[in-house]
Amino acid sequence: AQSVAQPEDQVNVAEGNPLTVKCTYSVSGNPYLFWYVQYPNRGLQFLLKYITGDNLVKGSYGFEAEFNKSQTSFHLKKPSALVSDSALYFCAVRDAGNTPLVFGKGTRLSVIA
Amino acid sequence: GAVVSQHPSRVICKSGTSVKIECRSLDFQATTMFWYRQFPKQSLMLMATSNEGSKATYEQGVEKDKFLINHASLTLSTLTVTSAHPEDSSFYICSARRGVQETQYFGPGTRLLVL
């Protein structure tokens, strides 16, 4: 069975500092990995994904994530945080079959000016 | 990215009535659509997966007679909450995917309040 762990409920970062939101996963076979962001009372917005290719994936709004197979991790990063990045971030995984995404519990990012 | 819409965005209804939520993929054909439910400050819980033209596959614990899902075309899926009760109050989010290797895109969500 597929699963995702986001070990931090909350991450606080000062504006301008780098940010990292952690994610580890478990899946049979090759993983399809995704990051989404959710603003209050809104659906999820797609940030980036890893399916194959370079382990470092670049996505929307300056975010990037690195796929690490040995550590089964897919941490989300941004070199310089903005206050507007404050939101709820979800990591998700699925296998290569016709299966739905399985989500982590989410990490609330708070960027302080 | 692709656009998925949901209607209505918010609905308030009386206990015992039925509510229909529409989900549309606006700029792509979705072979598969998904319905999720999200409780406050919690993650998304998958309710069901539907492929166009076939019956939905429901997750364990989700009552298929209560949450009716219709995926009649490649751009439209509907979720009907039948005989709604206050415990059905939640944030319902649909998602659509063009193909097996494609990204899943999400609608803006529908907040249901049953009085």
Tab-separated table of C-alpha atoms in Angstrom:
chain	number	residue	atom	x	y	z
A	1	ALA	CA	0.000	0.000	0.000
A	2	GLN	CA	1.116	3.512	-0.721
A	3	SER	CA	1.704	6.021	2.049
A	4	VAL	CA	3.149	9.465	2.602
A	5	ALA	CA	4.596	10.967	5.752
A	6	GLN	CA	4.936	14.663	6.367
A	7	PRO	CA	6.604	14.733	9.773
A	8	GLU	CA	6.037	18.425	10.482
A	9	ASP	CA	2.589	19.849	11.157
A	10	GLN	CA	3.966	23.391	11.042
A	11	VAL	CA	7.053	25.060	9.602
A	12	ASN	CA	7.918	28.656	10.447
A	13	VAL	CA	10.397	30.599	8.327
A	14	ALA	CA	11.495	34.194	8.180
A	15	GLU	CA	10.908	35.973	4.893
A	16	GLY	CA	13.965	35.755	2.667
A	17	ASN	CA	15.276	32.610	4.322
A	18	PRO	CA	15.344	29.228	2.592
A	19	LEU	CA	12.520	26.841	3.396
A	20	THR	CA	12.202	23.067	3.409
A	21	VAL	CA	9.037	21.033	3.821
A	22	LYS	CA	9.755	17.353	4.379
A	23	CYS	CA	8.110	14.346	2.780
A	24	THR	CA	8.895	10.638	2.792
A	25	TYR	CA	6.938	7.988	0.958
A	26	SER	CA	6.328	4.296	0.593
A	27	VAL	CA	5.167	2.724	-2.662
A	28	SER	CA	5.528	-0.491	-4.605
A	29	GLY	CA	7.603	0.032	-7.703
A	30	ASN	CA	8.546	3.399	-9.114
A	31	PRO	CA	6.877	6.344	-7.414
A	32	TYR	CA	5.015	9.225	-8.986
A	33	LEU	CA	5.521	12.091	-6.545
A	34	PHE	CA	3.667	15.396	-6.342
A	35	TRP	CA	3.499	18.578	-4.295
A	36	TYR	CA	0.355	20.665	-4.026
A	37	VAL	CA	-0.429	23.868	-2.153
A	38	GLN	CA	-3.776	24.799	-0.636
A	39	TYR	CA	-4.879	28.288	0.336
A	40	PRO	CA	-7.794	28.744	2.795
A	41	ASN	CA	-11.146	27.473	1.495
A	42	ARG	CA	-9.630	26.609	-1.868
A	43	GLY	CA	-8.800	23.471	-3.779
A	44	LEU	CA	-5.286	22.226	-4.349
A	45	GLN	CA	-2.900	23.882	-6.749
A	46	PHE	CA	-0.279	21.750	-8.469
A	47	LEU	CA	3.315	22.816	-7.758
A	48	LEU	CA	5.543	20.146	-9.234
A	49	LYS	CA	5.962	16.445	-9.852
A	50	TYR	CA	8.580	13.753	-10.272
A	51	ILE	CA	7.932	10.768	-12.496
A	52	THR	CA	11.258	10.100	-14.113
A	53	GLY	CA	14.428	11.919	-15.162
A	54	ASP	CA	16.460	14.411	-13.119
A	55	ASN	CA	16.127	13.999	-9.393
A	56	LEU	CA	15.855	17.769	-8.931
A	57	VAL	CA	12.512	19.005	-10.130
A	58	LYS	CA	11.648	22.668	-10.555
A	59	GLY	CA	8.092	23.847	-10.295
A	60	SER	CA	5.831	26.840	-9.936
A	61	TYR	CA	6.554	29.980	-7.878
A	62	GLY	CA	10.252	29.150	-7.462
A	63	PHE	CA	9.702	25.878	-5.650
A	64	GLU	CA	11.786	22.796	-6.274
A	65	ALA	CA	11.985	19.292	-4.861
A	66	GLU	CA	14.616	16.604	-4.836
A	67	PHE	CA	13.808	12.950	-5.317
A	68	ASN	CA	16.040	10.751	-3.166
A	69	LYS	CA	15.409	7.100	-3.840
A	70	SER	CA	17.673	5.729	-1.122
A	71	GLN	CA	15.992	7.842	1.538
A	72	THR	CA	12.545	7.557	-0.075
A	73	SER	CA	12.184	11.301	0.295
A	74	PHE	CA	10.849	14.148	-1.813
A	75	HIS	CA	11.433	17.312	0.196
A	76	LEU	CA	10.056	20.616	-1.076
A	77	LYS	CA	12.434	23.577	-1.072
A	78	LYS	CA	12.617	27.232	-1.960
A	79	PRO	CA	15.765	29.366	-1.717
A	80	SER	CA	14.033	32.509	-0.469
A	81	ALA	CA	10.621	32.397	1.205
A	82	LEU	CA	7.898	34.993	0.652
A	83	VAL	CA	5.075	35.878	3.012
A	84	SER	CA	2.687	34.906	0.220
A	85	ASP	CA	4.062	31.349	0.368
A	86	SER	CA	2.213	30.891	3.668
A	87	ALA	CA	-0.255	28.063	3.031
A	88	LEU	CA	-0.896	24.355	3.553
A	89	TYR	CA	1.381	22.062	1.568
A	90	PHE	CA	0.574	18.483	0.639
A	91	CYS	CA	2.916	15.795	-0.615
A	92	ALA	CA	1.295	12.964	-2.569
A	93	VAL	CA	2.369	9.689	-4.127
A	94	ARG	CA	0.979	7.045	-6.416
A	95	ASP	CA	2.375	4.081	-8.250
A	96	ALA	CA	2.621	3.725	-12.017
A	97	GLY	CA	-0.778	2.072	-12.353
A	98	ASN	CA	-4.164	3.691	-12.749
A	99	THR	CA	-4.369	4.548	-9.075
A	100	PRO	CA	-5.357	7.712	-7.242
A	101	LEU	CA	-3.023	9.912	-5.285
A	102	VAL	CA	-2.412	9.236	-1.635
A	103	PHE	CA	-1.807	12.371	0.394
A	104	GLY	CA	0.239	13.214	3.426
A	105	LYS	CA	-1.492	14.979	6.295
A	106	GLY	CA	-0.162	18.339	5.163
A	107	THR	CA	2.326	20.852	6.534
A	108	ARG	CA	1.322	24.393	7.337
A	109	LEU	CA	3.993	26.846	6.250
A	110	SER	CA	4.103	30.218	7.903
A	111	VAL	CA	6.479	32.830	6.496
A	112	ILE	CA	7.001	35.724	8.840
A	113	ALA	CA	7.933	39.183	7.619
B	1	GLY	CA	-1.918	23.881	-15.844
B	2	ALA	CA	-5.280	22.366	-16.618
B	3	VAL	CA	-8.464	23.847	-15.188
B	4	VAL	CA	-11.063	21.995	-13.168
B	5	SER	CA	-14.217	23.755	-12.021
B	6	GLN	CA	-16.765	22.861	-9.382
B	7	HIS	CA	-20.276	24.103	-8.854
B	8	PRO	CA	-21.604	25.226	-6.489
B	9	SER	CA	-18.763	26.601	-4.408
B	10	ARG	CA	-20.929	26.665	-1.318
B	11	VAL	CA	-24.290	25.130	-0.462
B	12	ILE	CA	-26.469	25.116	2.613
B	13	CYS	CA	-29.300	22.624	2.777
B	14	LYS	CA	-31.786	21.138	5.195
B	15	SER	CA	-31.310	17.693	6.655
B	16	GLY	CA	-32.915	15.038	4.476
B	17	THR	CA	-32.519	16.823	1.170
B	18	SER	CA	-30.175	15.833	-1.650
B	19	VAL	CA	-27.396	17.961	-3.031
B	20	LYS	CA	-25.667	17.632	-6.392
B	21	ILE	CA	-22.115	18.890	-6.969
B	22	GLU	CA	-20.739	19.215	-10.487
B	23	CYS	CA	-17.116	18.848	-11.489
B	24	ARG	CA	-15.916	19.814	-14.953
B	25	SER	CA	-12.568	19.631	-16.686
B	26	LEU	CA	-12.603	22.803	-18.758
B	27	ASP	CA	-9.685	22.403	-21.116
B	28	PHE	CA	-8.972	18.697	-21.251
B	29	GLN	CA	-10.747	15.373	-21.406
B	30	ALA	CA	-10.537	13.526	-18.122
B	31	THR	CA	-10.503	9.773	-18.409
B	32	THR	CA	-10.511	9.513	-14.635
B	33	MET	CA	-12.068	11.725	-11.998
B	34	PHE	CA	-11.763	11.502	-8.242
B	35	TRP	CA	-13.835	12.786	-5.350
B	36	TYR	CA	-12.230	13.712	-2.051
B	37	ARG	CA	-13.560	14.921	1.257
B	38	GLN	CA	-11.604	17.175	3.570
B	39	PHE	CA	-12.379	17.844	7.205
B	40	PRO	CA	-11.088	21.005	8.895
B	41	LYS	CA	-7.331	21.018	9.318
B	42	GLN	CA	-7.061	17.511	7.921
B	43	SER	CA	-5.796	15.898	4.776
B	44	LEU	CA	-7.863	14.822	1.789
B	45	MET	CA	-9.721	11.556	2.097
B	46	LEU	CA	-10.411	9.779	-1.166
B	47	MET	CA	-14.068	8.857	-1.504
B	48	ALA	CA	-14.238	7.319	-4.960
B	49	THR	CA	-12.619	6.995	-8.347
B	50	SER	CA	-14.645	7.133	-11.534
B	51	ASN	CA	-13.753	6.359	-15.102
B	52	GLU	CA	-15.896	7.765	-17.877
B	53	GLY	CA	-18.733	5.464	-18.783
B	54	SER	CA	-18.237	3.003	-15.958
B	55	LYS	CA	-19.342	2.676	-12.354
B	56	ALA	CA	-17.365	4.447	-9.697
B	57	THR	CA	-15.058	2.563	-7.384
B	58	TYR	CA	-15.703	3.545	-3.796
B	59	GLU	CA	-13.181	3.494	-0.977
B	60	GLN	CA	-13.824	1.345	2.029
B	61	GLY	CA	-16.302	2.939	4.394
B	62	VAL	CA	-17.871	5.234	1.796
B	63	GLU	CA	-21.554	4.449	1.200
B	64	LYS	CA	-22.173	4.239	-2.525
B	65	ASP	CA	-25.940	4.647	-2.085
B	66	LYS	CA	-25.429	7.835	-0.148
B	67	PHE	CA	-22.755	9.387	-2.341
B	68	LEU	CA	-23.881	8.826	-5.915
B	69	ILE	CA	-21.233	9.466	-8.528
B	70	ASN	CA	-21.901	9.815	-12.230
B	71	HIS	CA	-19.128	10.263	-14.781
B	72	ALA	CA	-21.268	10.636	-17.875
B	73	SER	CA	-18.756	12.322	-20.137
B	74	LEU	CA	-15.032	12.981	-20.402
B	75	THR	CA	-15.509	16.466	-18.981
B	76	LEU	CA	-18.205	16.068	-16.339
B	77	SER	CA	-18.618	14.141	-13.122
B	78	THR	CA	-21.294	14.694	-10.500
B	79	LEU	CA	-21.483	13.799	-6.844
B	80	THR	CA	-24.931	13.635	-5.288
B	81	VAL	CA	-25.191	13.520	-1.525
B	82	THR	CA	-28.526	11.855	-0.899
B	83	SER	CA	-30.599	12.445	2.212
B	84	ALA	CA	-27.935	14.688	3.638
B	85	HIS	CA	-27.358	14.869	7.381
B	86	PRO	CA	-25.324	17.303	9.460
B	87	GLU	CA	-22.430	14.833	9.644
B	88	ASP	CA	-22.137	15.096	5.853
B	89	SER	CA	-21.128	18.727	6.229
B	90	SER	CA	-17.644	18.996	4.806
B	91	PHE	CA	-15.441	20.351	2.041
B	92	TYR	CA	-15.744	18.224	-1.091
B	93	ILE	CA	-13.031	18.455	-3.723
B	94	CYS	CA	-13.012	16.843	-7.134
B	95	SER	CA	-9.966	16.023	-9.194
B	96	ALA	CA	-9.424	15.034	-12.808
B	97	ARG	CA	-6.673	13.356	-14.762
B	98	ARG	CA	-6.230	13.083	-18.496
B	99	GLY	CA	-4.351	9.813	-18.537
B	100	VAL	CA	-2.533	7.370	-16.317
B	101	GLN	CA	0.779	9.243	-16.424
B	102	GLU	CA	-0.761	12.678	-16.224
B	103	THR	CA	-0.982	15.116	-13.342
B	104	GLN	CA	-4.121	15.143	-11.223
B	105	TYR	CA	-5.703	18.609	-11.191
B	106	PHE	CA	-8.107	19.755	-8.519
B	107	GLY	CA	-11.247	21.795	-8.462
B	108	PRO	CA	-11.705	24.722	-6.041
B	109	GLY	CA	-13.908	22.681	-3.720
B	110	THR	CA	-17.508	22.823	-2.536
B	111	ARG	CA	-18.345	23.581	1.054
B	112	LEU	CA	-21.496	21.757	2.126
B	113	LEU	CA	-23.352	22.706	5.285
B	114	VAL	CA	-26.307	20.571	6.284
B	115	LEU	CA	-28.579	22.101	8.892
